[in-house]
PDB file of C-alpha atoms in Angstrom:
ATOM      1  CA  HIS A   1      -0.075  -0.017   0.240  1.00  0.00           C
ATOM      2  CA  LEU A   2       2.878   2.374  -0.445  1.00  0.00           C
ATOM      3  CA  GLU A   3       1.207   4.176  -3.049  1.00  0.00           C
ATOM      4  CA  GLU A   4      -1.506   5.088  -0.650  1.00  0.00           C
ATOM      5  CA  ALA A   5       0.891   6.092   1.782  1.00  0.00           C
ATOM      6  CA  VAL A   6       3.021   8.419  -0.754  1.00  0.00           C
ATOM      7  CA  THR A   7      -0.330  10.208  -2.292  1.00  0.00           C
ATOM      8  CA  PHE A   8      -1.676  10.787   1.659  1.00  0.00           C
ATOM      9  CA  ILE A   9       1.739  12.375   2.234  1.00  0.00           C
ATOM     10  CA  ILE A  10       1.876  14.506  -0.955  1.00  0.00           C
ATOM     11  CA  SER A  11      -1.507  15.561  -0.648  1.00  0.00           C
ATOM     12  CA  GLN A  12      -0.791  16.801   3.271  1.00  0.00           C
ATOM     13  CA  HIS A  13       2.100  18.547   1.970  1.00  0.00           C
ATOM     14  CA  ARG A  14       0.141  20.359  -0.763  1.00  0.00           C
ATOM     15  CA  SER A  15      -2.358  21.401   1.732  1.00  0.00           C
ATOM     16  CA  LYS A  16       0.187  23.128   3.784  1.00  0.00           C
ATOM     17  CA  ALA A  17      -0.801  20.784   6.382  1.00  0.00           C
ATOM     18  CA  PHE A  18       2.862  20.468   7.485  1.00  0.00           C
ATOM     19  CA  GLY A  19       3.239  24.101   7.448  1.00  0.00           C
ATOM     20  CA  ASP A  20       5.308  26.162   4.980  1.00  0.00           C
ATOM     21  CA  VAL A  21       8.567  24.734   5.543  1.00  0.00           C
ATOM     22  CA  GLU A  22      10.440  21.375   3.778  1.00  0.00           C
ATOM     23  CA  VAL A  23       9.182  17.968   4.964  1.00  0.00           C
ATOM     24  CA  GLU A  24      11.523  14.974   5.195  1.00  0.00           C
ATOM     25  CA  VAL A  25      10.254  11.670   4.639  1.00  0.00           C
ATOM     26  CA  VAL A  26      12.045   8.911   6.080  1.00  0.00           C
ATOM     27  CA  LEU A  27      11.339   5.478   4.712  1.00  0.00           C
ATOM     28  CA  LEU A  28      12.089   2.431   6.948  1.00  0.00           C
ATOM     29  CA  MET A  29      13.688  -0.348   4.511  1.00  0.00           C
ATOM     30  CA  GLU A  30      13.942  -3.520   5.419  1.00  0.00           C
ATOM     31  CA  SER A  31      13.488  -6.556   2.331  1.00  0.00           C
ATOM     32  CA  PRO A  32      15.619  -8.909   0.481  1.00  0.00           C
ATOM     33  CA  GLY A  33      13.858  -8.327  -2.682  1.00  0.00           C
ATOM     34  CA  GLY A  34      10.674  -9.751  -4.744  1.00  0.00           C
ATOM     35  CA  GLY A  35       8.984  -9.845  -7.937  1.00  0.00           C
ATOM     36  CA  VAL A  36      10.641  -7.481 -10.534  1.00  0.00           C
ATOM     37  CA  SER A  37       7.001  -5.865 -11.217  1.00  0.00           C
ATOM     38  CA  ASN A  38       5.869  -5.335  -7.951  1.00  0.00           C
ATOM     39  CA  PHE A  39       9.283  -3.570  -7.136  1.00  0.00           C
ATOM     40  CA  GLY A  40       9.505  -1.460  -9.945  1.00  0.00           C
ATOM     41  CA  LEU A  41       6.042  -0.139  -8.988  1.00  0.00           C
ATOM     42  CA  GLY A  42       7.345   0.584  -5.509  1.00  0.00           C
ATOM     43  CA  ALA A  43      10.646   2.194  -6.711  1.00  0.00           C
ATOM     44  CA  ALA A  44       8.050   3.932  -8.919  1.00  0.00           C
ATOM     45  CA  GLN A  45       6.152   5.798  -6.127  1.00  0.00           C
ATOM     46  CA  ILE A  46       9.543   6.873  -4.139  1.00  0.00           C
ATOM     47  CA  VAL A  47      10.496   8.754  -7.422  1.00  0.00           C
ATOM     48  CA  ARG A  48       6.913  10.666  -7.480  1.00  0.00           C
ATOM     49  CA  LEU A  49       7.821  11.647  -3.470  1.00  0.00           C
ATOM     50  CA  SER A  50      11.277  12.645  -4.490  1.00  0.00           C
ATOM     51  CA  ARG A  51      10.306  14.750  -6.869  1.00  0.00           C
ATOM     52  CA  GLU A  52       7.606  16.151  -5.269  1.00  0.00           C
ATOM     53  CA  ASP A  53       8.522  20.086  -4.389  1.00  0.00           C
ATOM     54  CA  GLY A  54       9.416  20.340  -0.934  1.00  0.00           C
ATOM     55  CA  ILE A  55       9.801  16.597   0.272  1.00  0.00           C
ATOM     56  CA  MET A  56      13.024  15.460   1.421  1.00  0.00           C
ATOM     57  CA  THR A  57      13.323  11.666   1.175  1.00  0.00           C
ATOM     58  CA  THR A  58      15.835   9.389   3.465  1.00  0.00           C
ATOM     59  CA  ALA A  59      16.320   5.785   3.417  1.00  0.00           C
ATOM     60  CA  CYS A  60      17.013   3.867   6.468  1.00  0.00           C
ATOM     61  CA  VAL A  61      18.455   0.410   6.201  1.00  0.00           C
ATOM     62  CA  ASP A  62      18.942  -1.655   9.646  1.00  0.00           C
ATOM     63  CA  LYS A  63      18.930  -5.035   8.188  1.00  0.00           C
ATOM     64  CA  ILE A  64      18.373  -5.607   4.854  1.00  0.00           C
ATOM     65  CA  ALA A  65      17.604  -3.801   1.262  1.00  0.00           C
ATOM     66  CA  ALA A  66      18.696  -6.260  -1.342  1.00  0.00           C
ATOM     67  CA  SER A  67      17.696  -6.360  -5.163  1.00  0.00           C
ATOM     68  CA  GLY A  68      14.258  -4.846  -5.365  1.00  0.00           C
ATOM     69  CA  GLY A  69      14.974  -3.781  -2.019  1.00  0.00           C
ATOM     70  CA  TYR A  70      17.917  -1.828  -3.100  1.00  0.00           C
ATOM     71  CA  MET A  71      16.169  -0.766  -5.934  1.00  0.00           C
ATOM     72  CA  LEU A  72      13.479   0.826  -3.820  1.00  0.00           C
ATOM     73  CA  ALA A  73      15.838   2.822  -1.165  1.00  0.00           C
ATOM     74  CA  SER A  74      18.033   4.148  -4.062  1.00  0.00           C
ATOM     75  CA  GLN A  75      15.505   6.406  -5.513  1.00  0.00           C
ATOM     76  CA  ALA A  76      15.549   8.279  -2.288  1.00  0.00           C
ATOM     77  CA  HIS A  77      17.463  11.429  -1.865  1.00  0.00           C
ATOM     78  CA  LYS A  78      19.470  10.141   1.137  1.00  0.00           C
ATOM     79  CA  LEU A  79      20.140   6.685   2.320  1.00  0.00           C
ATOM     80  CA  ILE A  80      21.561   5.375   5.108  1.00  0.00           C
ATOM     81  CA  CYS A  81      22.468   2.315   6.430  1.00  0.00           C
ATOM     82  CA  ALA A  82      23.720   0.303  10.134  1.00  0.00           C
ATOM     83  CA  PRO A  83      27.292  -0.780   9.716  1.00  0.00           C
ATOM     84  CA  PHE A  84      26.382  -4.413   9.174  1.00  0.00           C
ATOM     85  CA  ALA A  85      23.295  -3.928   7.216  1.00  0.00           C
ATOM     86  CA  TYR A  86      23.147  -5.910   3.944  1.00  0.00           C
ATOM     87  CA  ILE A  87      23.522  -3.548   0.837  1.00  0.00           C
ATOM     88  CA  GLY A  88      22.987  -3.882  -3.039  1.00  0.00           C
ATOM     89  CA  SER A  89      22.315  -7.853  -4.893  1.00  0.00           C
ATOM     90  CA  ILE A  90      21.903  -5.353  -7.786  1.00  0.00           C
ATOM     91  CA  GLY A  91      21.195  -8.444  -9.977  1.00  0.00           C
ATOM     92  CA  VAL A  92      17.863 -10.436 -11.985  1.00  0.00           C
ATOM     93  CA  ILE A  93      17.421 -14.214 -11.376  1.00  0.00           C
ATOM     94  CA  THR A  94      14.773 -16.311 -12.433  1.00  0.00           C
ATOM     95  CA  GLN A  95      14.402 -20.878 -11.712  1.00  0.00           C
ATOM     96  CA  VAL A  96      12.567 -22.941 -13.039  1.00  0.00           C
ATOM     97  CA  LEU A  97      11.914 -27.096 -11.874  1.00  0.00           C
ATOM     98  CA  ASN A  98      11.284 -28.816 -15.350  1.00  0.00           C
ATOM     99  CA  TYR A  99       9.980 -32.192 -14.827  1.00  0.00           C
ATOM    100  CA  GLN A 100       9.928 -33.055 -18.223  1.00  0.00           C
ATOM    101  CA  LYS A 101      12.613 -36.147 -18.209  1.00  0.00           C
ATOM    102  CA  VAL A 102      11.229 -37.385 -15.216  1.00  0.00           C
ATOM    103  CA  LEU A 103       7.542 -37.693 -16.452  1.00  0.00           C
ATOM    104  CA  GLU A 104       9.110 -39.227 -19.808  1.00  0.00           C
ATOM    105  CA  LYS A 105      10.755 -41.675 -18.147  1.00  0.00           C
ATOM    106  CA  TYR A 106       7.459 -43.179 -16.195  1.00  0.00           C
ATOM    107  CA  GLY A 107       5.966 -42.797 -19.643  1.00  0.00           C
ATOM    108  CA  VAL A 108       4.124 -39.436 -19.022  1.00  0.00           C
ATOM    109  CA  SER A 109       4.364 -37.185 -22.230  1.00  0.00           C
ATOM    110  CA  PRO A 110       3.841 -33.292 -21.329  1.00  0.00           C
ATOM    111  CA  ILE A 111       2.183 -31.425 -24.214  1.00  0.00           C
ATOM    112  CA  VAL A 112       2.985 -27.799 -24.385  1.00  0.00           C
ATOM    113  CA  LEU A 113       1.403 -25.549 -26.744  1.00  0.00           C
ATOM    114  CA  THR A 114       2.480 -21.941 -27.207  1.00  0.00           C
ATOM    115  CA  ALA A 115       1.797 -19.450 -29.976  1.00  0.00           C
ATOM    116  CA  GLY A 116       4.473 -17.067 -30.316  1.00  0.00           C
ATOM    117  CA  ASP A 117       8.393 -17.656 -30.340  1.00  0.00           C
ATOM    118  CA  ALA A 118       9.397 -16.393 -26.883  1.00  0.00           C
ATOM    119  CA  LYS A 119       5.839 -17.695 -25.344  1.00  0.00           C
ATOM    120  CA  ALA A 120       6.920 -19.348 -22.160  1.00  0.00           C
ATOM    121  CA  PRO A 121      10.689 -20.279 -23.198  1.00  0.00           C
ATOM    122  CA  LEU A 122      11.496 -21.836 -19.670  1.00  0.00           C
ATOM    123  CA  SER A 123       8.471 -24.105 -18.536  1.00  0.00           C
ATOM    124  CA  SER A 124       7.821 -26.702 -15.773  1.00  0.00           C
ATOM    125  CA  TYR A 125       6.442 -29.744 -18.529  1.00  0.00           C
ATOM    126  CA  GLY A 126       7.908 -28.600 -21.506  1.00  0.00           C
ATOM    127  CA  GLU A 127      11.405 -29.434 -23.075  1.00  0.00           C
ATOM    128  CA  VAL A 128      14.380 -26.847 -22.183  1.00  0.00           C
ATOM    129  CA  THR A 129      15.867 -26.153 -25.534  1.00  0.00           C
ATOM    130  CA  LYS A 130      19.311 -23.876 -26.487  1.00  0.00           C
ATOM    131  CA  SER A 131      16.804 -21.214 -27.657  1.00  0.00           C
ATOM    132  CA  GLY A 132      14.607 -21.474 -25.263  1.00  0.00           C
ATOM    133  CA  LYS A 133      17.684 -20.312 -22.473  1.00  0.00           C
ATOM    134  CA  GLN A 134      18.626 -17.791 -24.698  1.00  0.00           C
ATOM    135  CA  ILE A 135      15.002 -15.978 -24.686  1.00  0.00           C
ATOM    136  CA  ALA A 136      14.739 -16.296 -20.924  1.00  0.00           C
ATOM    137  CA  GLN A 137      18.621 -14.843 -20.608  1.00  0.00           C
ATOM    138  CA  ARG A 138      17.734 -11.632 -23.288  1.00  0.00           C
ATOM    139  CA  SER A 139      15.134 -10.658 -20.861  1.00  0.00           C
ATOM    140  CA  LEU A 140      16.866 -11.224 -17.481  1.00  0.00           C
ATOM    141  CA  THR A 141      19.971  -9.195 -19.119  1.00  0.00           C
ATOM    142  CA  LYS A 142      17.031  -6.844 -20.429  1.00  0.00           C
ATOM    143  CA  ILE A 143      15.682  -6.563 -16.792  1.00  0.00           C
ATOM    144  CA  HIS A 144      19.242  -6.122 -15.262  1.00  0.00           C
ATOM    145  CA  THR A 145      20.111  -3.261 -17.351  1.00  0.00           C
ATOM    146  CA  ALA A 146      16.917  -1.135 -16.521  1.00  0.00           C
ATOM    147  CA  PHE A 147      17.306  -2.131 -12.958  1.00  0.00           C
ATOM    148  CA  ARG A 148      21.337  -0.497 -12.996  1.00  0.00           C
ATOM    149  CA  GLU A 149      20.101   2.720 -15.081  1.00  0.00           C
ATOM    150  CA  LEU A 150      17.295   3.299 -12.269  1.00  0.00           C
ATOM    151  CA  VAL A 151      19.804   3.111  -9.597  1.00  0.00           C
ATOM    152  CA  VAL A 152      22.390   5.444 -11.436  1.00  0.00           C
ATOM    153  CA  GLN A 153      19.199   7.387 -11.800  1.00  0.00           C
ATOM    154  CA  GLY A 154      19.051   7.969  -8.056  1.00  0.00           C
ATOM    155  CA  ARG A 155      22.155   7.793  -6.778  1.00  0.00           C
ATOM    156  CA  PRO A 156      24.247   9.513  -9.780  1.00  0.00           C
ATOM    157  CA  ALA A 157      27.503   9.025  -7.520  1.00  0.00           C
ATOM    158  CA  LEU A 158      27.306   5.190  -8.955  1.00  0.00           C
ATOM    159  CA  ALA A 159      27.669   6.103 -12.622  1.00  0.00           C
ATOM    160  CA  ASP A 160      31.154   5.427 -13.112  1.00  0.00           C
ATOM    161  CA  SER A 161      31.063   2.200 -10.802  1.00  0.00           C
ATOM    162  CA  ILE A 162      27.786   0.646 -11.836  1.00  0.00           C
ATOM    163  CA  LYS A 163      29.266  -2.081 -13.609  1.00  0.00           C
ATOM    164  CA  GLU A 164      31.135  -3.375 -10.384  1.00  0.00           C
ATOM    165  CA  VAL A 165      28.349  -3.299  -7.988  1.00  0.00           C
ATOM    166  CA  SER A 166      25.980  -4.381  -9.831  1.00  0.00           C
ATOM    167  CA  ASP A 167      27.065  -8.285 -10.221  1.00  0.00           C
ATOM    168  CA  GLY A 168      24.654  -9.656  -8.231  1.00  0.00           C
ATOM    169  CA  ASP A 169      27.066  -8.985  -4.400  1.00  0.00           C
ATOM    170  CA  VAL A 170      25.825  -8.308  -1.600  1.00  0.00           C
ATOM    171  CA  TYR A 171      27.921  -5.939   0.837  1.00  0.00           C
ATOM    172  CA  LEU A 172      27.448  -4.732   4.327  1.00  0.00           C
ATOM    173  CA  GLY A 173      26.962  -1.201   5.327  1.00  0.00           C
ATOM    174  CA  LEU A 174      30.521  -0.414   5.564  1.00  0.00           C
ATOM    175  CA  GLU A 175      31.617  -1.654   2.392  1.00  0.00           C
ATOM    176  CA  ALA A 176      28.358  -0.043   0.560  1.00  0.00           C
ATOM    177  CA  LYS A 177      29.765   3.276   2.222  1.00  0.00           C
ATOM    178  CA  ASP A 178      33.464   3.048   0.205  1.00  0.00           C
ATOM    179  CA  ARG A 179      31.638   2.170  -2.452  1.00  0.00           C
ATOM    180  CA  LYS A 180      29.423   4.677  -2.677  1.00  0.00           C
ATOM    181  CA  MET A 181      25.880   2.709  -2.417  1.00  0.00           C
ATOM    182  CA  VAL A 182      24.917   4.454   0.812  1.00  0.00           C
ATOM    183  CA  ASP A 183      26.100   8.291   2.316  1.00  0.00           C
ATOM    184  CA  VAL A 184      25.799   7.726   5.876  1.00  0.00           C
ATOM    185  CA  LEU A 185      26.148   4.793   8.568  1.00  0.00           C
ATOM    186  CA  MET A 186      23.809   5.153  11.177  1.00  0.00           C
ATOM    187  CA  THR A 187      20.946   3.370  12.999  1.00  0.00           C
ATOM    188  CA  SER A 188      17.075   4.356  11.727  1.00  0.00           C
ATOM    189  CA  GLU A 189      16.818   4.709  15.669  1.00  0.00           C
ATOM    190  CA  GLU A 190      19.836   7.083  16.355  1.00  0.00           C
ATOM    191  CA  TYR A 191      18.939   9.258  12.848  1.00  0.00           C
ATOM    192  CA  LEU A 192      15.243   9.861  14.367  1.00  0.00           C
ATOM    193  CA  PHE A 193      16.626  10.232  17.699  1.00  0.00           C
ATOM    194  CA  GLU A 194      18.890  13.021  16.504  1.00  0.00           C
ATOM    195  CA  LYS A 195      16.159  14.975  14.309  1.00  0.00           C
ATOM    196  CA  MET A 196      14.226  15.203  17.380  1.00  0.00           C
ATOM    197  CA  GLN A 197      17.018  16.631  19.639  1.00  0.00           C
ATOM    198  CA  ASP A 198      17.584  18.970  16.751  1.00  0.00           C
ATOM    199  CA  GLY A 199      13.934  20.069  17.496  1.00  0.00           C
ATOM    200  CA  ASP A 200      12.123  18.504  14.415  1.00  0.00           C
ATOM    201  CA  ARG A 201       8.741  17.139  14.936  1.00  0.00           C
ATOM    202  CA  VAL A 202       8.930  13.536  13.896  1.00  0.00           C
ATOM    203  CA  LEU A 203       5.405  12.202  13.226  1.00  0.00           C
ATOM    204  CA  LYS A 204       5.036   7.983  12.497  1.00  0.00           C
ATOM    205  CA  LEU A 205       2.572   7.138   9.890  1.00  0.00           C
ATOM    206  CA  TYR A 206       0.345   4.143  10.267  1.00  0.00           C
ATOM    207  CA  ARG A 207      -2.066   2.496   8.277  1.00  0.00           C
ATOM    208  CA  MET A 208      -5.460   1.954   9.984  1.00  0.00           C
ATOM    209  CA  PRO A 209      -6.732  -1.642  10.062  1.00  0.00           C
ATOM    210  CA  HIS A 210      -9.540  -1.614   7.785  1.00  0.00           C
ATOM    211  CA  HIS A 211     -12.524  -2.830  10.942  1.00  0.00           C
ATOM    212  CA  ILE A 212     -11.284   0.351  12.685  1.00  0.00           C
ATOM    213  CA  ARG A 213     -11.123   2.676   9.872  1.00  0.00           C
ATOM    214  CA  ASN A 214     -14.613   1.896   8.596  1.00  0.00           C
ATOM    215  CA  ARG A 215     -16.318   1.870  12.199  1.00  0.00           C
ATOM    216  CA  GLY A 216     -14.452   4.389  14.671  1.00  0.00           C
ATOM    217  CA  LEU A 217     -14.707   8.150  15.276  1.00  0.00           C
ATOM    218  CA  HIS A 218     -11.411   9.567  14.594  1.00  0.00           C
ATOM    219  CA  PHE A 219      -9.623  12.217  14.653  1.00  0.00           C
ATOM    220  CA  HIS A 220      -6.559  12.792  13.142  1.00  0.00           C
ATOM    221  CA  PRO A 221      -3.386  15.725  14.580  1.00  0.00           C
ATOM    222  CA  LEU A 222      -2.735  16.623  10.370  1.00  0.00           C
ATOM    223  CA  ASP A 223      -6.434  17.826  10.806  1.00  0.00           C
ATOM    224  CA  PHE A 224      -5.260  20.555  13.325  1.00  0.00           C
ATOM    225  CA  LEU A 225      -1.474  20.877  12.135  1.00  0.00           C
ATOM    226  CA  LYS A 226      -2.916  23.286   9.371  1.00  0.00           C
ATOM    227  CA  HIS A 227      -4.498  26.047  11.818  1.00  0.00           C
ATOM    228  CA  LYS A 228      -1.848  26.009  13.964  1.00  0.00           C
ATOM    229  CA  ALA A 229      -1.438  30.068  13.976  1.00  0.00           C
ATOM    230  CA  GLU A 230      -5.357  30.439  14.358  1.00  0.00           C
ATOM    231  CA  LEU A 231      -5.203  27.463  17.345  1.00  0.00           C
ATOM    232  CA  LYS A 232      -2.535  29.188  19.175  1.00  0.00           C
ATOM    233  CA  GLN A 233      -4.690  32.872  18.716  1.00  0.00           C
ATOM    234  CA  TRP A 234      -7.863  31.136  20.087  1.00  0.00           C
ATOM    235  CA  LEU A 235      -5.830  29.514  23.076  1.00  0.00           C
ATOM    236  CA  ARG A 236      -4.545  32.540  24.009  1.00  0.00           C
ATOM    237  CA  ASN A 237      -7.873  34.411  24.713  1.00  0.00           C
ATOM    238  CA  LYS A 238      -9.419  31.522  26.767  1.00  0.00           C
ATOM    239  CA  ASP A 239      -9.278  30.231  29.989  1.00  0.00           C
ATOM    240  CA  ILE A 240      -7.219  27.183  30.288  1.00  0.00           C
ATOM    241  CA  PRO A 241      -8.703  25.313  33.087  1.00  0.00           C
ATOM    242  CA  LYS A 242     -11.684  25.991  32.024  1.00  0.00           C
ATOM    243  CA  LEU A 243     -11.350  24.924  28.810  1.00  0.00           C
ATOM    244  CA  PHE A 244      -9.194  21.523  29.816  1.00  0.00           C
ATOM    245  CA  SER A 245     -12.241  20.637  31.992  1.00  0.00           C
ATOM    246  CA  ARG A 246     -14.942  20.950  29.298  1.00  0.00           C
ATOM    247  CA  LEU A 247     -12.605  19.121  26.618  1.00  0.00           C
ATOM    248  CA  LEU A 248     -12.148  16.158  29.321  1.00  0.00           C
ATOM    249  CA  GLN A 249     -15.928  15.890  29.121  1.00  0.00           C
ATOM    250  CA  THR A 250     -16.114  16.143  25.065  1.00  0.00           C
ATOM    251  CA  ALA A 251     -13.391  13.295  25.371  1.00  0.00           C
ATOM    252  CA  THR A 252     -15.538  11.320  27.833  1.00  0.00           C
ATOM    253  CA  PHE A 253     -19.238  12.054  25.574  1.00  0.00           C
ATOM    254  CA  VAL A 254     -16.675  10.868  22.166  1.00  0.00           C
ATOM    255  CA  GLN A 255     -15.270   7.906  23.600  1.00  0.00           C
ATOM    256  CA  PHE A 256     -19.101   6.862  24.899  1.00  0.00           C
ATOM    257  CA  VAL A 257     -20.406   7.586  21.713  1.00  0.00           C
ATOM    258  CA  ASN A 258     -18.049   5.230  20.033  1.00  0.00           C
ATOM    259  CA  HIS A 259     -18.465   2.631  22.338  1.00  0.00           C
ATOM    260  CA  VAL A 260     -22.333   2.807  21.479  1.00  0.00           C
ATOM    261  CA  ALA A 261     -21.255   2.545  17.748  1.00  0.00           C
ATOM    262  CA  LEU A 262     -18.832  -0.518  17.557  1.00  0.00           C
ATOM    263  CA  LYS A 263     -20.825  -2.640  20.194  1.00  0.00           C
ATOM    264  CA  TYR A 264     -24.350  -1.740  18.843  1.00  0.00           C
ATOM    265  CA  ASN A 265     -23.388  -0.476  15.314  1.00  0.00           C
ATOM    266  CA  ALA A 266     -26.427   1.869  16.039  1.00  0.00           C
ATOM    267  CA  ILE A 267     -24.554   4.284  14.315  1.00  0.00           C
ATOM    268  CA  PRO A 268     -23.480   4.392  10.494  1.00  0.00           C
ATOM    269  CA  LEU A 269     -19.726   5.615  10.918  1.00  0.00           C
ATOM    270  CA  PRO A 270     -17.407   5.937   7.385  1.00  0.00           C
TER     271      PRO A 270
END
């Protein structure tokens, strides 16, 4: 659901919910990789976020960002990793178990029909041919080339050394830093802690569970941030103890209504 999170952050940023300041989005990355299309889509979302005016992206890797995981992390403006995190594996792999000879040994003749010379060059039941393996290899090479180009797009510092670091090898954070694959050696906890020590407001984005999202009364802190100046002025003119007492009464009432709605489904909630 990365696309939903990116859309939410961009929409809040454009509506000035965070104020008139540059926003830094810290992405906590941990992935050994996976399917090309899934991680390609994820990388496109991070590129989309990184290109938004007034937003800076930082990827933090504490354990592993390999293959597709590194594809995503490399698209952030800044890449931070722990000293012993696994980084890299810029490569592509495909593997198929072929049962054709085993089946024929027991008298079973697989029948595989295709239309198009390059359709399913490797399958589990069809004959493995030299031309089929060549077609599959061409496909892998094409994806690998696109992978390399995307990494260089996100990290121009690797332009001269991309062939050296994209042989599929995995590096420790210490080695990755020397190879310009990451910018800083630091854990995510340390990075966020230093941000808070510097006085930055740090918010963590959660995806609300579906059953809660559809059946509860919710107020989001960002709904109030955009009116921060007006809220401060309003508070200056109020009797704070009296206001606090009324706030507690209101919170108690809201909690009661929410309880009734959830228990008896008496109120249709968004």
